XYZ file of C-alpha atoms in Angstrom:
90
model
C 101.981 113.229 83.688
C 104.737 110.748 83.001
C 105.749 108.401 80.216
C 104.345 104.975 81.076
C 105.884 101.564 80.425
C 103.504 101.021 77.514
C 104.668 104.241 75.827
C 101.606 106.272 76.779
C 101.507 109.231 79.072
C 99.986 108.604 82.448
C 99.796 109.698 86.029
C 102.986 109.707 88.129
C 101.164 107.565 90.703
C 99.961 104.849 88.297
C 101.627 101.688 89.527
C 100.719 99.096 86.928
C 101.037 98.771 83.148
C 97.238 98.407 82.944
C 96.812 101.771 84.654
C 99.181 103.356 82.162
C 97.419 102.129 79.003
C 95.124 104.556 77.262
C 92.526 101.864 76.460
C 93.108 98.848 78.742
C 91.239 95.632 77.857
C 90.599 94.759 81.501
C 90.089 96.470 84.827
C 90.724 95.060 88.302
C 87.784 94.830 90.706
C 88.250 93.952 94.369
C 86.329 90.754 95.179
C 85.315 91.910 98.654
C 85.588 95.182 100.522
C 89.096 95.416 101.977
C 90.054 91.921 100.771
C 92.979 93.067 98.605
C 91.928 90.228 96.260
C 91.109 91.277 92.716
C 89.451 89.800 89.656
C 89.777 90.999 86.064
C 86.702 92.367 84.292
C 86.414 93.403 80.658
C 86.893 97.083 79.961
C 84.973 99.159 79.122
C 82.369 98.069 81.636
C 78.689 98.815 81.091
C 76.932 100.911 83.723
C 74.804 98.025 85.054
C 77.892 95.872 85.726
C 79.764 98.795 87.271
C 76.887 99.526 89.667
C 76.543 95.809 90.544
C 80.232 95.748 91.507
C 79.768 98.840 93.683
C 76.760 97.225 95.385
C 78.742 94.038 96.121
C 81.501 96.093 97.762
C 79.154 98.256 99.830
C 79.416 97.850 103.600
C 77.346 99.388 106.406
C 80.142 101.796 107.294
C 80.641 103.065 103.716
C 80.645 106.862 103.721
C 82.097 107.744 100.318
C 83.178 106.400 96.954
C 86.271 107.570 95.076
C 86.280 107.259 91.305
C 89.894 106.894 90.210
C 91.990 105.194 87.570
C 91.912 106.053 83.910
C 91.041 109.640 84.848
C 87.241 109.541 85.256
C 86.883 113.035 83.788
C 87.884 111.604 80.397
C 84.546 109.744 80.513
C 82.105 112.536 81.494
C 78.873 110.867 80.285
C 79.649 107.602 82.084
C 80.765 109.492 85.193
C 77.512 111.482 85.246
C 75.443 108.286 84.985
C 77.428 106.672 87.807
C 76.964 109.664 90.094
C 73.231 110.008 89.349
C 72.649 106.289 89.989
C 74.674 106.259 93.203
C 72.801 109.315 94.517
C 69.470 107.584 93.850
C 70.566 104.508 95.825
C 71.774 106.573 98.781
């Protein structure tokens, strides 16, 4: 853990002020798989919108999904719902 620019503690690898805020107002979602182009979405995001974003980024060669940023384990109920839904769509 490290002291972030916004005065909150955060991960040593967090590279943006948004990633270092405890309750950011927005999250960045890549507009296309591998595009490195991002759009801002309101945070927190409801499950339906989160899953729609995952579906839009899914490619035929997708083999795994990493849940990072904002420490997913701080949101155990949401994380469980994400995992259960993704397993059903497998």
